[in-house]
Amino acid sequence: MSFFGGSRNGGGLNNERIEAAMHEMEMITDVFNRMVSSCHAKCVNTRYADAELSKGESVCVDRCIGKYFEANKLVGETLNSTAQAAGGGGMGSSPMGM
Amino acid sequence: MDMSGLSSAEQAQMVQIIEKKQMRDFMNLYSSLVERCFTSCCNDFTSRALSSKEEGCLKNCAEKFMKYSERAGARFAEENAEQMQKQQQK
């Protein structure tokens, strides 16, 4: 496929690597979109009396994003350890390579 | 996201893919924002035209969401960078 004979780093295009990078990116985007949606539902007042985020809302957003990250990590670790305990490490390596 | 494992040709291709994706994401953001603001703000159908209250609400909703999204994005980038740093230190 590539003139340089395949998967060496200095070479041309490796579709496997592109696909892996794309999957990682899509996963990160998905996490981000869900995070935005969740934290908006939890933190932002839907009366929309004002176009600015209040101080309370801003603080809530900061904490919510941080917490979501922690939750993400914890759930990932739990899934991995459960899968490994269930025998054979069914899920393979952690998808948490963010 | 770490692109250092990719060759420069692959990085260029990834940049193109990312740009297309960003455009698609923006379109999705726009339509979901319209739905979100409509659901919150427009609940009175005694008239076809938008009342001034509904207009104000919609404008606030859109502006607020964009500011919120910016803040959330900034926090996300910070946390992501921190986490990547921790992973590299391991």
Tab-separated table of C-alpha atoms in Angstrom:
chain	number	residue	atom	x	y	z
A	1	MET	CA	0.000	0.000	0.000
A	2	SER	CA	2.626	2.494	0.978
A	3	PHE	CA	5.912	2.861	-0.896
A	4	PHE	CA	7.797	2.415	2.318
A	5	GLY	CA	6.449	-1.011	2.964
A	6	GLY	CA	3.788	-0.457	5.590
A	7	SER	CA	3.569	0.418	9.236
A	8	ARG	CA	6.825	2.196	9.991
A	9	ASN	CA	6.451	5.632	11.533
A	10	GLY	CA	8.512	7.535	8.976
A	11	GLY	CA	6.483	6.136	6.116
A	12	GLY	CA	3.364	6.998	4.213
A	13	LEU	CA	-0.251	6.464	5.163
A	14	ASN	CA	-1.273	3.672	7.462
A	15	ASN	CA	-5.026	3.332	7.374
A	16	GLU	CA	-5.119	1.375	10.593
A	17	ARG	CA	-3.485	4.202	12.493
A	18	ILE	CA	-5.788	6.758	10.882
A	19	GLU	CA	-8.803	4.698	11.842
A	20	ALA	CA	-7.593	4.268	15.408
A	21	ALA	CA	-6.980	8.005	15.718
A	22	MET	CA	-10.411	8.696	14.244
A	23	HIS	CA	-12.122	6.339	16.678
A	24	GLU	CA	-10.321	7.936	19.593
A	25	MET	CA	-11.366	11.369	18.422
A	26	GLU	CA	-14.968	10.329	17.926
A	27	MET	CA	-15.026	8.876	21.410
A	28	ILE	CA	-13.659	12.062	22.936
A	29	THR	CA	-16.168	14.165	21.000
A	30	ASP	CA	-18.996	11.929	22.179
A	31	VAL	CA	-17.891	12.244	25.815
A	32	PHE	CA	-17.663	16.009	25.403
A	33	ASN	CA	-21.129	16.338	23.867
A	34	ARG	CA	-22.741	14.249	26.584
A	35	MET	CA	-20.859	16.208	29.246
A	36	VAL	CA	-22.069	19.517	27.819
A	37	SER	CA	-25.630	18.248	27.683
A	38	SER	CA	-25.645	16.801	31.224
A	39	CYS	CA	-24.034	19.767	32.878
A	40	HIS	CA	-26.334	22.170	31.072
A	41	ALA	CA	-29.353	20.272	32.394
A	42	LYS	CA	-27.937	20.247	35.909
A	43	CYS	CA	-26.491	23.725	36.188
A	44	VAL	CA	-28.159	26.215	33.882
A	45	ASN	CA	-31.498	27.761	34.772
A	46	THR	CA	-33.926	27.324	31.896
A	47	ARG	CA	-35.898	30.470	32.595
A	48	TYR	CA	-33.349	32.441	30.577
A	49	ALA	CA	-34.054	35.721	32.308
A	50	ASP	CA	-30.533	36.824	31.459
A	51	ALA	CA	-28.026	36.250	28.654
A	52	GLU	CA	-25.081	35.892	31.054
A	53	LEU	CA	-24.139	32.918	33.213
A	54	SER	CA	-24.661	33.801	36.854
A	55	LYS	CA	-21.800	33.321	39.317
A	56	GLY	CA	-23.561	30.303	40.800
A	57	GLU	CA	-24.083	28.754	37.385
A	58	SER	CA	-20.437	29.347	36.444
A	59	VAL	CA	-19.149	27.678	39.573
A	60	CYS	CA	-21.583	24.807	39.064
A	61	VAL	CA	-20.362	24.330	35.494
A	62	ASP	CA	-16.705	24.231	36.559
A	63	ARG	CA	-17.386	21.649	39.228
A	64	CYS	CA	-19.717	19.648	37.002
A	65	ILE	CA	-17.119	19.274	34.253
A	66	GLY	CA	-14.479	18.201	36.752
A	67	LYS	CA	-16.823	15.719	38.383
A	68	TYR	CA	-17.893	14.301	35.040
A	69	PHE	CA	-14.253	13.625	34.210
A	70	GLU	CA	-13.715	11.831	37.502
A	71	ALA	CA	-16.886	9.820	36.989
A	72	ASN	CA	-15.727	8.916	33.477
A	73	LYS	CA	-12.391	7.669	34.782
A	74	LEU	CA	-13.930	5.720	37.641
A	75	VAL	CA	-16.527	4.002	35.487
A	76	GLY	CA	-13.839	3.095	32.957
A	77	GLU	CA	-11.640	1.583	35.634
A	78	THR	CA	-14.564	-0.328	37.132
A	79	LEU	CA	-15.549	-1.716	33.728
A	80	ASN	CA	-11.990	-2.824	33.083
A	81	SER	CA	-11.525	-4.534	36.424
A	82	THR	CA	-14.945	-6.230	36.182
A	83	ALA	CA	-14.196	-7.450	32.688
A	84	GLN	CA	-10.805	-8.765	33.743
A	85	ALA	CA	-12.206	-10.458	36.850
A	86	ALA	CA	-14.893	-12.088	34.705
A	87	GLY	CA	-12.038	-13.840	32.973
A	88	GLY	CA	-9.792	-13.048	30.090
A	89	GLY	CA	-9.901	-9.261	30.058
A	90	GLY	CA	-12.711	-9.260	27.529
A	91	MET	CA	-12.517	-5.571	26.740
A	92	GLY	CA	-8.833	-5.471	26.037
A	93	SER	CA	-6.871	-2.312	26.778
A	94	SER	CA	-8.490	0.645	28.405
A	95	PRO	CA	-10.215	3.032	26.030
A	96	MET	CA	-9.300	5.786	28.425
A	97	GLY	CA	-6.340	6.915	26.375
A	98	MET	CA	-7.547	10.469	26.325
B	1	MET	CA	-5.571	13.662	21.624
B	2	ASP	CA	-2.053	12.582	20.916
B	3	MET	CA	-1.045	12.685	17.250
B	4	SER	CA	2.674	12.161	17.781
B	5	GLY	CA	2.481	8.511	16.749
B	6	LEU	CA	1.332	9.445	13.261
B	7	SER	CA	3.469	10.309	10.268
B	8	SER	CA	3.152	13.799	8.801
B	9	ALA	CA	1.010	12.526	5.924
B	10	GLU	CA	-1.316	10.905	8.433
B	11	GLN	CA	-1.404	14.027	10.550
B	12	ALA	CA	-2.396	16.061	7.505
B	13	GLN	CA	-5.173	13.605	6.755
B	14	MET	CA	-6.341	13.719	10.370
B	15	VAL	CA	-6.453	17.511	10.231
B	16	GLN	CA	-8.755	17.286	7.212
B	17	ILE	CA	-10.952	14.722	8.927
B	18	ILE	CA	-11.108	16.910	12.027
B	19	GLU	CA	-12.110	19.962	9.990
B	20	LYS	CA	-14.969	18.112	8.317
B	21	LYS	CA	-16.080	16.784	11.659
B	22	GLN	CA	-16.023	20.237	13.204
B	23	MET	CA	-18.295	21.543	10.481
B	24	ARG	CA	-20.718	18.669	11.025
B	25	ASP	CA	-20.593	19.203	14.774
B	26	PHE	CA	-21.371	22.872	14.327
B	27	MET	CA	-24.452	22.071	12.255
B	28	ASN	CA	-25.604	19.615	14.920
B	29	LEU	CA	-24.959	22.171	17.623
B	30	TYR	CA	-27.068	24.718	15.793
B	31	SER	CA	-30.079	22.471	15.327
B	32	SER	CA	-29.966	21.063	18.859
B	33	LEU	CA	-29.700	24.588	20.225
B	34	VAL	CA	-32.802	25.653	18.304
B	35	GLU	CA	-34.710	22.697	19.703
B	36	ARG	CA	-33.469	23.314	23.226
B	37	CYS	CA	-34.402	26.984	23.215
B	38	PHE	CA	-37.747	26.382	21.550
B	39	THR	CA	-38.656	23.736	24.135
B	40	SER	CA	-37.802	26.037	27.040
B	41	CYS	CA	-39.128	29.317	25.690
B	42	CYS	CA	-42.087	28.738	23.403
B	43	ASN	CA	-45.061	27.271	25.190
B	44	ASP	CA	-47.885	29.600	24.284
B	45	PHE	CA	-49.624	28.812	21.027
B	46	THR	CA	-52.504	31.252	21.255
B	47	SER	CA	-50.650	33.198	18.598
B	48	ARG	CA	-48.463	32.264	15.615
B	49	ALA	CA	-46.082	35.189	16.032
B	50	LEU	CA	-43.351	35.188	18.670
B	51	SER	CA	-44.259	37.364	21.626
B	52	SER	CA	-41.639	39.824	22.856
B	53	LYS	CA	-41.203	37.702	25.961
B	54	GLU	CA	-40.525	34.629	23.831
B	55	GLU	CA	-38.110	36.594	21.653
B	56	GLY	CA	-36.161	37.793	24.655
B	57	CYS	CA	-36.098	34.297	26.067
B	58	LEU	CA	-34.826	32.799	22.805
B	59	LYS	CA	-32.070	35.397	22.491
B	60	ASN	CA	-30.990	34.873	26.082
B	61	CYS	CA	-31.103	31.125	25.623
B	62	ALA	CA	-28.864	31.159	22.571
B	63	GLU	CA	-26.353	33.625	24.038
B	64	LYS	CA	-26.259	31.852	27.365
B	65	PHE	CA	-25.692	28.497	25.743
B	66	MET	CA	-22.794	29.782	23.659
B	67	LYS	CA	-21.141	31.286	26.739
B	68	TYR	CA	-21.780	28.111	28.674
B	69	SER	CA	-20.346	26.005	25.871
B	70	GLU	CA	-17.201	28.137	25.782
B	71	ARG	CA	-16.683	27.755	29.516
B	72	ALA	CA	-17.341	24.020	29.425
B	73	GLY	CA	-14.895	23.655	26.530
B	74	ALA	CA	-12.193	25.521	28.414
B	75	ARG	CA	-12.648	23.396	31.549
B	76	PHE	CA	-12.704	20.240	29.432
B	77	ALA	CA	-9.431	21.160	27.750
B	78	GLU	CA	-7.817	21.870	31.138
B	79	GLU	CA	-8.943	18.561	32.629
B	80	ASN	CA	-7.921	16.672	29.516
B	81	ALA	CA	-4.445	18.225	29.519
B	82	GLU	CA	-4.059	17.434	33.224
B	83	GLN	CA	-5.087	13.853	32.691
B	84	MET	CA	-2.752	13.404	29.718
B	85	GLN	CA	0.095	14.808	31.813
B	86	LYS	CA	-0.655	12.367	34.626
B	87	GLN	CA	-0.711	9.490	32.156
B	88	GLN	CA	2.642	10.489	30.705
B	89	GLN	CA	4.182	10.695	34.141
B	90	LYS	CA	3.254	7.090	34.898
